[in-house]
Coordinates of C-alpha atoms in Angstrom, one line a residue:
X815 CA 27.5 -24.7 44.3
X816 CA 29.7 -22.4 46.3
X817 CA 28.7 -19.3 46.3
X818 CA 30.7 -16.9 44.8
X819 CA 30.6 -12.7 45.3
X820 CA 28.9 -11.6 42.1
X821 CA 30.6 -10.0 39.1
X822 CA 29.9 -6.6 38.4
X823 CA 28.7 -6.7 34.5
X824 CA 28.2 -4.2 31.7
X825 CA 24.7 -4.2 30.5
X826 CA 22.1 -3.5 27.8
X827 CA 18.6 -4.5 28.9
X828 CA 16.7 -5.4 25.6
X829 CA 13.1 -5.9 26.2
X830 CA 11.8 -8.7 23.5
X831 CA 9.3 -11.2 23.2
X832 CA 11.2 -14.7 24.3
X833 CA 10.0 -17.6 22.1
X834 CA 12.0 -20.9 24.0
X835 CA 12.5 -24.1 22.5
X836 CA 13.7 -26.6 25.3
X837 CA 15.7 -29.5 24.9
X838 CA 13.8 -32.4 26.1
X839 CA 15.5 -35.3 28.6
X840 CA 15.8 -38.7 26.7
X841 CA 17.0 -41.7 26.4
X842 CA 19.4 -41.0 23.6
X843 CA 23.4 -40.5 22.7
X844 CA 24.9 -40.2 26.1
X845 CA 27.3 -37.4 26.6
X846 CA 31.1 -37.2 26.6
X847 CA 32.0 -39.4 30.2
X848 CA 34.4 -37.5 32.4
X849 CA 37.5 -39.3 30.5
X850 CA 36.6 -38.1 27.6
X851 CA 35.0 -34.3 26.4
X852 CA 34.3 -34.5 22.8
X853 CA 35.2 -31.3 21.0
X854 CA 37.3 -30.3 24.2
X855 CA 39.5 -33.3 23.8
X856 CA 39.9 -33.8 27.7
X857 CA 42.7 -36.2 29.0
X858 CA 41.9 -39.3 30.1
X859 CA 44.3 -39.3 32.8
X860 CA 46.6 -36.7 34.0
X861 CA 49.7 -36.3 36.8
X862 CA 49.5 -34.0 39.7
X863 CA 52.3 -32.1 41.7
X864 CA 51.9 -32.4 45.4
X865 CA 48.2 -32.5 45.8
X866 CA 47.7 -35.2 47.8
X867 CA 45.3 -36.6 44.9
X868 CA 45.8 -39.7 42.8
X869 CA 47.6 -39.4 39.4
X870 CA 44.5 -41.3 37.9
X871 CA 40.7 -40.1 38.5
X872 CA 38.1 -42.3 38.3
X873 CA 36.6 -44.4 35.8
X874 CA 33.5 -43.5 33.5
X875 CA 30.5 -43.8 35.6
X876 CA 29.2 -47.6 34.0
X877 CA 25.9 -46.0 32.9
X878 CA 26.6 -42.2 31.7
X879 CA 24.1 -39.6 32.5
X880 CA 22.0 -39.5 29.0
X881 CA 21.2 -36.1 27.6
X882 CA 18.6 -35.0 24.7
X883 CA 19.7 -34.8 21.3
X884 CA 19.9 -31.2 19.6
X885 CA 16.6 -30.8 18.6
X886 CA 16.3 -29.8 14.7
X887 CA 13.0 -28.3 14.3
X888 CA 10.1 -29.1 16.5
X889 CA 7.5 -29.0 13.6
X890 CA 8.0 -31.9 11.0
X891 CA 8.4 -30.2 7.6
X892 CA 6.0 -33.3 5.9
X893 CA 3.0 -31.8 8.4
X894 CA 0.8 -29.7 7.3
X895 CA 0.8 -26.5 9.7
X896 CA -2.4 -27.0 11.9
X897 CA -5.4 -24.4 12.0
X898 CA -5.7 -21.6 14.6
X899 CA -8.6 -23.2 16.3
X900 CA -6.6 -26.5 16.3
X901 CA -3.5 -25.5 17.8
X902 CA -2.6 -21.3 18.8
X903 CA 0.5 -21.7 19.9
X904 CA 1.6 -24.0 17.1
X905 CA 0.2 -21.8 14.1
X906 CA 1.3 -18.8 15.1
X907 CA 4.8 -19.9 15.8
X908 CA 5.1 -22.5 12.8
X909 CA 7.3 -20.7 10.8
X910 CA 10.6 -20.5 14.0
X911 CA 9.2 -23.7 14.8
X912 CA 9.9 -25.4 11.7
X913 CA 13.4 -23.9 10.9
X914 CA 14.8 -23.1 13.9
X915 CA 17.4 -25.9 15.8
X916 CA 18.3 -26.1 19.1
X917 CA 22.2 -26.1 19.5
X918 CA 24.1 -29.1 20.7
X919 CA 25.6 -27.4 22.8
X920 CA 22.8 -25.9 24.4
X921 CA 19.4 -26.8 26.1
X922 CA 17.4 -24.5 24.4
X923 CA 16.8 -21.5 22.0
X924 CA 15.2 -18.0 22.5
X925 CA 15.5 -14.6 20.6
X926 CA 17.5 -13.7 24.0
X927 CA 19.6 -16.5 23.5
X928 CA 20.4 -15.3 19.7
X929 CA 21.5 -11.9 21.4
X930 CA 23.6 -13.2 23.7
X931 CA 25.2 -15.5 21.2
X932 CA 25.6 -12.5 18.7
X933 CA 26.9 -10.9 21.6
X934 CA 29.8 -13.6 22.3
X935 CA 30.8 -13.6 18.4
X936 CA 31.7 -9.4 18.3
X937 CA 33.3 -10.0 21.9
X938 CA 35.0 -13.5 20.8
X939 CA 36.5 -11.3 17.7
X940 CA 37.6 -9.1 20.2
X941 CA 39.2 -11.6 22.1
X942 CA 41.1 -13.4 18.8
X943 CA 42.8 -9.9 18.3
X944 CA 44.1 -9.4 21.7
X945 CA 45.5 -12.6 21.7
X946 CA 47.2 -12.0 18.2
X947 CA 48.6 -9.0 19.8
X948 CA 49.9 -10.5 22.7
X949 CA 53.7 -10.2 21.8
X950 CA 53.7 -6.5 22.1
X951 CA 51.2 -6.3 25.0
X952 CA 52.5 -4.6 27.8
X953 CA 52.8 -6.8 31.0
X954 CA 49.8 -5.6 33.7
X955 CA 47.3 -4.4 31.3
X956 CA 44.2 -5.0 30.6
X957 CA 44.7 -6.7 27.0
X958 CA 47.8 -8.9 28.4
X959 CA 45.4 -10.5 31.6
X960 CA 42.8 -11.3 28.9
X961 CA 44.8 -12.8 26.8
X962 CA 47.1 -14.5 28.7
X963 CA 44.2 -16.2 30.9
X964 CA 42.6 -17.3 27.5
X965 CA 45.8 -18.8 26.7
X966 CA 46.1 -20.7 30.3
X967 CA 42.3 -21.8 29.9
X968 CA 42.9 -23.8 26.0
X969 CA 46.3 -25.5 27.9
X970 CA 45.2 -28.7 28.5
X971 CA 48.8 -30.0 29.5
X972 CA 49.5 -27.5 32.0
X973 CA 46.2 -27.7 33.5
X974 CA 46.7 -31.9 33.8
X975 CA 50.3 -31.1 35.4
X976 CA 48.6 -28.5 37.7
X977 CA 46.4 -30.7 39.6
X978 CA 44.8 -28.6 42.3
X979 CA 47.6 -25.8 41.9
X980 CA 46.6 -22.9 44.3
X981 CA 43.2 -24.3 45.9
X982 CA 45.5 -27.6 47.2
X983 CA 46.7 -25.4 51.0
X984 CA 42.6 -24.7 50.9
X985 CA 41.9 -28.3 50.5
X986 CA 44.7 -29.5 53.2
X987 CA 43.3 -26.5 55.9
X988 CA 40.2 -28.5 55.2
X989 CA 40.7 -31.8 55.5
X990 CA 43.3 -31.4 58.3
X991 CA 40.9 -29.5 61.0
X992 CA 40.7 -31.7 64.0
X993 CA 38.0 -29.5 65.4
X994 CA 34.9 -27.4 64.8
X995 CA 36.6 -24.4 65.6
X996 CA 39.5 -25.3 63.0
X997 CA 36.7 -26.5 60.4
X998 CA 35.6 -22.5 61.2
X999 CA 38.6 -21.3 60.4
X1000 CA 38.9 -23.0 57.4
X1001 CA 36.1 -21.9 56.1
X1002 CA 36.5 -18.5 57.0
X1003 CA 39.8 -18.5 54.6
X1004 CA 37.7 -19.8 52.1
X1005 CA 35.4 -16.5 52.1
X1006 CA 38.1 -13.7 53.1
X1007 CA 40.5 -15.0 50.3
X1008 CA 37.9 -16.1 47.8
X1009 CA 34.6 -15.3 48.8
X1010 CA 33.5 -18.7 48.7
X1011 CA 31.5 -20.4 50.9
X1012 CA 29.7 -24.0 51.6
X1013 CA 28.0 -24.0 55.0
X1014 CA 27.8 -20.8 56.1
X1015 CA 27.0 -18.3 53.7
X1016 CA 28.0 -15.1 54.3
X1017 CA 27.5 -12.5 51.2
X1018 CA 27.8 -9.1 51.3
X1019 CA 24.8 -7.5 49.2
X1020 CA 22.7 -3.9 48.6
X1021 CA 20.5 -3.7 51.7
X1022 CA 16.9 -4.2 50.6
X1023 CA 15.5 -1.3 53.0
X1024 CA 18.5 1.4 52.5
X1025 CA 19.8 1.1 49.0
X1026 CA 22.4 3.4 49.8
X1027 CA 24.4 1.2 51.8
X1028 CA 25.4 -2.6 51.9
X1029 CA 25.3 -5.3 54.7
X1030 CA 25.9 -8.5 55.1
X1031 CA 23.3 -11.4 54.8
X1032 CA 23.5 -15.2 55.7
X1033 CA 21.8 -16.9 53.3
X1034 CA 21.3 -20.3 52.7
X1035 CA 23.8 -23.5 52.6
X1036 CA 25.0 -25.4 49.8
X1037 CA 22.1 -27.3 48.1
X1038 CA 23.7 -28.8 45.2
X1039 CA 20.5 -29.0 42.8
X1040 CA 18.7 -27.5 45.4
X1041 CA 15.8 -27.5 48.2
X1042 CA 12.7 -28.5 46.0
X1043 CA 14.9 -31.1 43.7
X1044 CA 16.3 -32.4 46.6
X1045 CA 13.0 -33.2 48.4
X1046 CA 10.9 -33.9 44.6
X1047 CA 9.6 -37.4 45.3
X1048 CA 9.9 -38.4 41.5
X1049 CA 13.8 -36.8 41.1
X1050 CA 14.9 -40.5 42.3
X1051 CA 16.9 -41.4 39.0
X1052 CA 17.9 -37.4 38.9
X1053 CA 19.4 -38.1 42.4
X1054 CA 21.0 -41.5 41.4
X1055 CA 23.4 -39.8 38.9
X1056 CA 23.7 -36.6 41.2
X1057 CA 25.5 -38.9 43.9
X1058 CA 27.1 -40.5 41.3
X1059 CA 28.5 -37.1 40.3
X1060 CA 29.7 -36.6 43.9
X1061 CA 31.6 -39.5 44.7
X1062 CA 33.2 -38.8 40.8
X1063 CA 34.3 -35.8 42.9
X1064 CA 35.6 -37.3 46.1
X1065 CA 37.5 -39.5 43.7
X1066 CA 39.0 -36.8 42.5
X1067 CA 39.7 -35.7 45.8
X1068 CA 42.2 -38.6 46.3
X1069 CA 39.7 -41.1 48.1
X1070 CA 39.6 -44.4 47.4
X1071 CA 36.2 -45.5 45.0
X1072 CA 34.7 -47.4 48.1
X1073 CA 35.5 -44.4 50.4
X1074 CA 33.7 -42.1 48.0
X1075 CA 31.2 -43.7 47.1
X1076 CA 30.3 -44.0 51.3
X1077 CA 31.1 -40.2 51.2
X1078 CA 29.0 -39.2 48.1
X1079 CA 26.0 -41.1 50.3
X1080 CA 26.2 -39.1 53.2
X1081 CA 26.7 -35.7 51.5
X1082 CA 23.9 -36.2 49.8
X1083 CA 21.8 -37.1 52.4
X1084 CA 23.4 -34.5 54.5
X1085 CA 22.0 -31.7 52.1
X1086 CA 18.6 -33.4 52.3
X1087 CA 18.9 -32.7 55.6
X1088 CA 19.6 -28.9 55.1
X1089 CA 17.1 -28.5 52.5
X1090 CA 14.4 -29.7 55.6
X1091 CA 14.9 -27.0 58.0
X1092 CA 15.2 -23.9 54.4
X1093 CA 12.4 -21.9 53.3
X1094 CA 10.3 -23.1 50.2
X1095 CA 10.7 -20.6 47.3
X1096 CA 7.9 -19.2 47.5
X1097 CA 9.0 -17.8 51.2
X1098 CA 12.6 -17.1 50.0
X1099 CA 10.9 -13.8 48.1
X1100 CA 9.0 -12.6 51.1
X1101 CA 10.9 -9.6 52.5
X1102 CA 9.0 -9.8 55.6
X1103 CA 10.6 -13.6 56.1
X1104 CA 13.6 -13.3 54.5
X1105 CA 15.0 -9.7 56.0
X1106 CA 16.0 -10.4 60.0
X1107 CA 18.7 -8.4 60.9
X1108 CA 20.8 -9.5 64.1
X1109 CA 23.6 -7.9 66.1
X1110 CA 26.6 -10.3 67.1
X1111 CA 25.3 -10.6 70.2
X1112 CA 22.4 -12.1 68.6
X1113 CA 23.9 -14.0 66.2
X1114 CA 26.0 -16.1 68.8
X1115 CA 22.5 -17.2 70.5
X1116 CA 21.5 -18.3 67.0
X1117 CA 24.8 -19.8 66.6
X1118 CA 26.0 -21.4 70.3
X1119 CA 28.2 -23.8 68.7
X1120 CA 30.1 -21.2 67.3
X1121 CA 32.6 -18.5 68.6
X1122 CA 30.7 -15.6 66.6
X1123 CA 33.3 -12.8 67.3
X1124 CA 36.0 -14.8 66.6
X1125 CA 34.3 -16.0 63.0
X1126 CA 33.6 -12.8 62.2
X1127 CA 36.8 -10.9 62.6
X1128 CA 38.2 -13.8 60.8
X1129 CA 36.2 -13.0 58.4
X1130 CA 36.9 -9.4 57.9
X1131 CA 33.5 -8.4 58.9
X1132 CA 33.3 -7.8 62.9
X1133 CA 31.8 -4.5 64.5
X1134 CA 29.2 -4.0 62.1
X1135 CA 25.5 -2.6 63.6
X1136 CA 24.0 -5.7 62.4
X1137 CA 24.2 -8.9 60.1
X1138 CA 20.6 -10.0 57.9
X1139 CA 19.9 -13.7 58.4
X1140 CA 18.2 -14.6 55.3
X1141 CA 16.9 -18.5 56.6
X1142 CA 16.6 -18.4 60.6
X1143 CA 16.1 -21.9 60.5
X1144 CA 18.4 -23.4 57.9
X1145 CA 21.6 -21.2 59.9
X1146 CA 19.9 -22.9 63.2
X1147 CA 20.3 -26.5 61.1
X1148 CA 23.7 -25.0 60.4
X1149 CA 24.6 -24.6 64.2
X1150 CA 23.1 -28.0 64.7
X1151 CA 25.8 -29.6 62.4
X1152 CA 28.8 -27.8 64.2
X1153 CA 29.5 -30.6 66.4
X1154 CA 32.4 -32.9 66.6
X1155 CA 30.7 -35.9 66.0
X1156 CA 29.5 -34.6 62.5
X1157 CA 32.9 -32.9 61.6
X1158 CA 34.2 -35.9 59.2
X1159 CA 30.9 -35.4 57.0
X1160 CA 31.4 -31.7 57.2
X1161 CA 35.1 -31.4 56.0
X1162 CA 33.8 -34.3 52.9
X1163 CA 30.9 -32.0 52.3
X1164 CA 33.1 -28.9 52.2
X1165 CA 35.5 -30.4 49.7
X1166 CA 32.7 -31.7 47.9
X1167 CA 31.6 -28.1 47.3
X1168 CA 34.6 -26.4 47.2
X1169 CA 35.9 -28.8 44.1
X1170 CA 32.7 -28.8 42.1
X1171 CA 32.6 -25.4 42.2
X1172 CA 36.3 -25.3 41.0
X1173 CA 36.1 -28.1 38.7
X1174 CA 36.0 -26.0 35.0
X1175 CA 39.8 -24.3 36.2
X1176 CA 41.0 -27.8 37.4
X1177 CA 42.6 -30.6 35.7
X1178 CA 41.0 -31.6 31.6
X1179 CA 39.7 -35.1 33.8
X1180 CA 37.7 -32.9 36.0
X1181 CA 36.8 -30.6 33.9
X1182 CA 35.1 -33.4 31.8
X1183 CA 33.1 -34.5 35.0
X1184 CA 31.9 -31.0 35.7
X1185 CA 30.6 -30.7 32.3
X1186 CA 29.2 -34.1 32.0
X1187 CA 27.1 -32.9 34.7
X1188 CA 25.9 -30.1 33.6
X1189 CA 24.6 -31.2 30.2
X1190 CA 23.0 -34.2 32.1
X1191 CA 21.3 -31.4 34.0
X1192 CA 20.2 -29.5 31.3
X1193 CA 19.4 -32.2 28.3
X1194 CA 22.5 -30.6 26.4
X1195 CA 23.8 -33.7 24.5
X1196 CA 27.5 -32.2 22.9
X1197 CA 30.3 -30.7 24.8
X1198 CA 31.1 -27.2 23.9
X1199 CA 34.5 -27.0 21.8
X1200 CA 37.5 -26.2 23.7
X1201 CA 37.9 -23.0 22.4
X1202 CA 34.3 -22.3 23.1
X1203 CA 34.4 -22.8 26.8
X1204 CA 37.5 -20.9 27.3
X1205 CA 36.5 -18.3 25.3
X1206 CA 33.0 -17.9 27.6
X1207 CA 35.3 -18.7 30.6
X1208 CA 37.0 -15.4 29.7
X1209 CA 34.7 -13.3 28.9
X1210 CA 32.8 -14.5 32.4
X1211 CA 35.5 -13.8 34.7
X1212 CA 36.5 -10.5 32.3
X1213 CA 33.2 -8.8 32.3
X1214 CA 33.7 -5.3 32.9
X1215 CA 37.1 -5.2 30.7
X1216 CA 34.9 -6.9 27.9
X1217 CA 32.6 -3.7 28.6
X1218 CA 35.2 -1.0 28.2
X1219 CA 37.0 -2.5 25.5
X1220 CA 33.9 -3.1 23.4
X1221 CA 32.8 0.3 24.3
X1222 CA 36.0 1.7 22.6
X1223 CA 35.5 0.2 19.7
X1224 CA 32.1 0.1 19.2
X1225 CA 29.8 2.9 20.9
X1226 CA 32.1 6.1 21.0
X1227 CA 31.3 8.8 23.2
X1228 CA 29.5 10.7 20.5
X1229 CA 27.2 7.7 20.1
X1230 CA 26.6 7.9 24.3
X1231 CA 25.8 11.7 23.7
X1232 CA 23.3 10.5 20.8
X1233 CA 21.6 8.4 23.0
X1234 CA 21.3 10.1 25.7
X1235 CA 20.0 13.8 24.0
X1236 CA 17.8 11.1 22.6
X1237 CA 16.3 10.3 25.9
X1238 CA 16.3 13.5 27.7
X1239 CA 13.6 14.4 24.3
X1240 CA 11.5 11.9 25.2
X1241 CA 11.6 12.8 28.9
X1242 CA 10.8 16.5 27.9
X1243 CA 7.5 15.3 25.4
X1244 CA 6.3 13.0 28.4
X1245 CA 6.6 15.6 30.8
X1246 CA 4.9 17.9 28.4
X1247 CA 1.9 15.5 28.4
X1248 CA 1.6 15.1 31.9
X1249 CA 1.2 18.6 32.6
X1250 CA -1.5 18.8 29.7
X1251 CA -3.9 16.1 31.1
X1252 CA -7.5 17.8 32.2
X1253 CA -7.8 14.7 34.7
X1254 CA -4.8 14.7 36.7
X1255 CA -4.1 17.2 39.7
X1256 CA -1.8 19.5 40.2
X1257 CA -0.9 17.6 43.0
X1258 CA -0.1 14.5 41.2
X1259 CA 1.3 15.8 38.3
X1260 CA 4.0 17.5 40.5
X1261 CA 5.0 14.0 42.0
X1262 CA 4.7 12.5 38.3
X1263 CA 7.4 15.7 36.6
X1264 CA 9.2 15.3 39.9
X1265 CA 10.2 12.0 39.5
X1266 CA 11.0 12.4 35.5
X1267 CA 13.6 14.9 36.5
X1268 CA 15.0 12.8 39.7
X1269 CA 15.8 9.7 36.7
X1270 CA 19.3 9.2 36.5
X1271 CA 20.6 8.4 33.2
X1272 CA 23.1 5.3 32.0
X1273 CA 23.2 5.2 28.3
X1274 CA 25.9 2.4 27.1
X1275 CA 29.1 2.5 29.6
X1276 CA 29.5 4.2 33.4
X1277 CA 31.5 7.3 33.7
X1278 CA 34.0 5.6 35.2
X1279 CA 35.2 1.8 35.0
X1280 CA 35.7 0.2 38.1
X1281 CA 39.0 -2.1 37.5
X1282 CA 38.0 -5.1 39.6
X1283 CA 41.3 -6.6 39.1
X1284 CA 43.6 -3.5 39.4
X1285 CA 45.9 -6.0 41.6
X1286 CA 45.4 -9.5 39.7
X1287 CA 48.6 -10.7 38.4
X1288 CA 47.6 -13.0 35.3
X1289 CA 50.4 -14.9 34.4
X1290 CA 51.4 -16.0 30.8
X1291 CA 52.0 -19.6 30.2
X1292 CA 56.0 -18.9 29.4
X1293 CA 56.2 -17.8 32.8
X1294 CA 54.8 -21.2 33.6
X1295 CA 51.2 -19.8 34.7
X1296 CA 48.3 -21.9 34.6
X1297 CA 44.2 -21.8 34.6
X1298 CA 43.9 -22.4 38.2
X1299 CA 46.6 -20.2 39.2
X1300 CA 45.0 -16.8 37.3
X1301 CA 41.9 -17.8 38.1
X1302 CA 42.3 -17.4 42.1
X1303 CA 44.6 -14.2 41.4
X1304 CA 41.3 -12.9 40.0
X1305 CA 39.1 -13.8 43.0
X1306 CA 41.4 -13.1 45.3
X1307 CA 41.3 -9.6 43.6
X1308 CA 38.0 -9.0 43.6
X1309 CA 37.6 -10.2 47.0
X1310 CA 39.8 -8.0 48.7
X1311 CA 38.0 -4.7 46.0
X1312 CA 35.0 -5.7 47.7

């Protein structure tokens, strides 16, 4: 997938013991195709504005990805429950085992899981009441963008007429570069406006060796399922239906089926390709690999097929001491790419990322696709309900308002000052003990007190919310807004906060 600048999120960090039950792969009911999402109720076929795209997608892939069953409980009920020495695992957990049932919806269950679903209902409430209140919401505030975006999001008809909305001139820049350097600049857009990216990378994150300021790395390309999937020997079948997923994609691009189905091919062995030349995982968490920090002058040696000072003041990110290369060799694959014989394969691939990425705030037809996918992926065998998944795809692009509003109603400031006196008591009796131990030095036991009293404390909610999307517009469905629409006024807001 694209990659996308990460959402700041409110927090609580419960530390439990995670008991998972995972949904198994099988040969079972196959999932909702892309015509069709179950619960969701996804078109079949929809018309498009001025997108360059067909009115009608594609048909349902012949043979459907299959997806596992929910399971009900993974111990019969007619056993009888094993003995310790027979089977640990089995008799210590019998009891969860035997009553607990893996969601449709989901591929598997944990005690995490439960929290986070408890979580969704109090913030789902939450959301139901804003909407009721939408009438008298005042236009700009925090209450009218949630609501009206959850309105957008269940609006299957708008979304249909939509088609590619706002992400279409992204899509034509695109496809219309007639050289590498306009294929750059393209892409470039992608990141300054959006912050998303396919080929090149570019993320600005907390730099691992000074935590006090930020920089900004070049990571990794695309992958789709990623390096080791990509390169697993026995993923064969795995692979069959991810190409099939692409060219559903290119489709929906507005290529012909035998076009697609040549560009699906190619992608796919394109990212093969690029998952070659990465690091393995277990490099990817070495700092000495994975930290290489180069000035522009370096970078353009790395990169000779492309105009690095250009790129980056097109990005918004020239004069900077240095940039981290993440993957030496994967950028140098990168570079390798940048030529024009390959730049037919690298718009595809581009659009390829760019819509699957995009696909949940695109038309109900694509939407269906995307989601198909993903349960394939994951052995999930329903589709959520409609109200489900635009409900979570609130609450994922609203995280931080979530935050405040839940703090408001429930943890008031008098519970933060609970919590937090709480806390500084249990500081005061560990520092107590320290000091009383007959076998540490005085040395140590300075550098143990001194770093209790250099904790800093965050009980609940920050001091001050950060409002993300101060400038997003979200714009209610009277006033013809649509999914797509508020969903890149919110990216392009929090691309231009960060």
């Amino acid at each position: 997938m694209m990659k996308k600048n990460a959402k700041l999120w409110l927090a609580v960090v419960v530390g439990a013991a995670v008991l998972a039950l995972s949904a198994c792969r099988a040969k079972s009911p196959a999932p909702p195709s892309a015509q069709s999402s179950g619960a969701g109720s996804f078109a079949a076929g929809e018309g498009r504005e001025n997108t360059g795209s067909p009115t009608v997608g594609p048909e349902a892939p012949a043979n459907p990805p299959s997806a596992a069953p929910a399971a009900e409980g993974q111990a019969a009920k007619s056993r009888l429950r094993p003995r310790l020495e027979d089977d640990y695992y089995e008799y210590v957990n019998w009891d969860i085992l035997s009553k607990t049932r893996i969601p449709g919806d989901s591929s598997s269950w944990s005690y995490l899981y439960q929290l986070n679903q408890d979580a969704y209902a109090r913030l789902d409430q939450l959301l139901k009441e804003t909407v009721k209140k939408r009438p008298s919401l005042e236009m700009g505030s925090t209450e009218q963008k949630i609501a009206d975006f959850y309105r957008t999001a269940l609006d299957e008809d708008a979304r249909a007429a939509a088609g590619f909305g706002g992400l279409a001139p992204y899509l034509e820049s695109v496809r219309s570069a007639a050289t590498i350097p306009q294929y750059l600049e393209s892409l470039s857009r992608l990141r300054r406006d959006l912050g998303l990216t396919s080929l090149i990378n570019v993320q600005k994150t907390e730099d691992l060796r000074d935590s006090s300021r930020y920089v900004y790395c070049f990571f990794q390309p695309d992958l789709g399922p990623g390096k080791e999937t990509l390169e697993d020997g026995t993923m064969g079948s795995f692979l069959d239906e991810y190409q099939g997923y692409i060219g559903r994609v290119m489709e929906y691009s507005g290529m012909e089926p035998g076009d697609a189905k040549k560009a699906a091919s190619e992608i796919l062995a394109f990212q093969r390709e690029l998952a070659a030349a990465t690091l393995p995982l277990s490099r990817r968490q070495d700092p000495d690999v994975y930290y290489n920090p180069y000035t522009a002058a370096q970078l353009q040696q790395l990169l000779s097929n492309v105009d690095v000072p250009a790129y980056l003041d097109a990005l918004g990110i020239a004069g900077r001491d240095f940039y981290v290369v993440t993957d030496v060799k994967a950028l140098e694959a990168c570079n390798d790419w940048l030529t024009e014989d390959h730049l037919e394969l690298l718009k595809n691939y581009t659009v390829f990322c760019l819509l699957s990425d995009m696909s949940l705030y695109l038309t109900p037809q694509m939407q269906g696709n995307a989601l198909a996918w993903h349960n394939f992926q994951n052995g999930i065998a329903e589709m959520k309900a409609a109200d489900k998944l635009a409900g979570e795809m609130t609450q994922s692009m609203f995280g931080f308002e979530f935050g405040r509003l839940y703090a408001e109603q429930c943890f008031s400031e008098q519970d933060k000052e609970n919590v937090t006196a709480m806390i500084r008591q249990i500081l005061a009796a560990y520092k107590k003990r320290i000091l009383a131990l007959d076998w540490m030095g005085d040395e140590t036991k300075a550098n143990a007190v001194k770093k209790l009293d250099s904790m800093t404390l965050k009980v609940g909610y920050p001091d001050h919310f950060t409002d993300v999307h101060a400038t997003a517009r979200i714009t209610p469905p009277e006033q013809g807004g649509t999914l797509i629409g508020n969903v890149l006024a919110l990216m392009r807001a929090e691309t231009a906060f960060d």
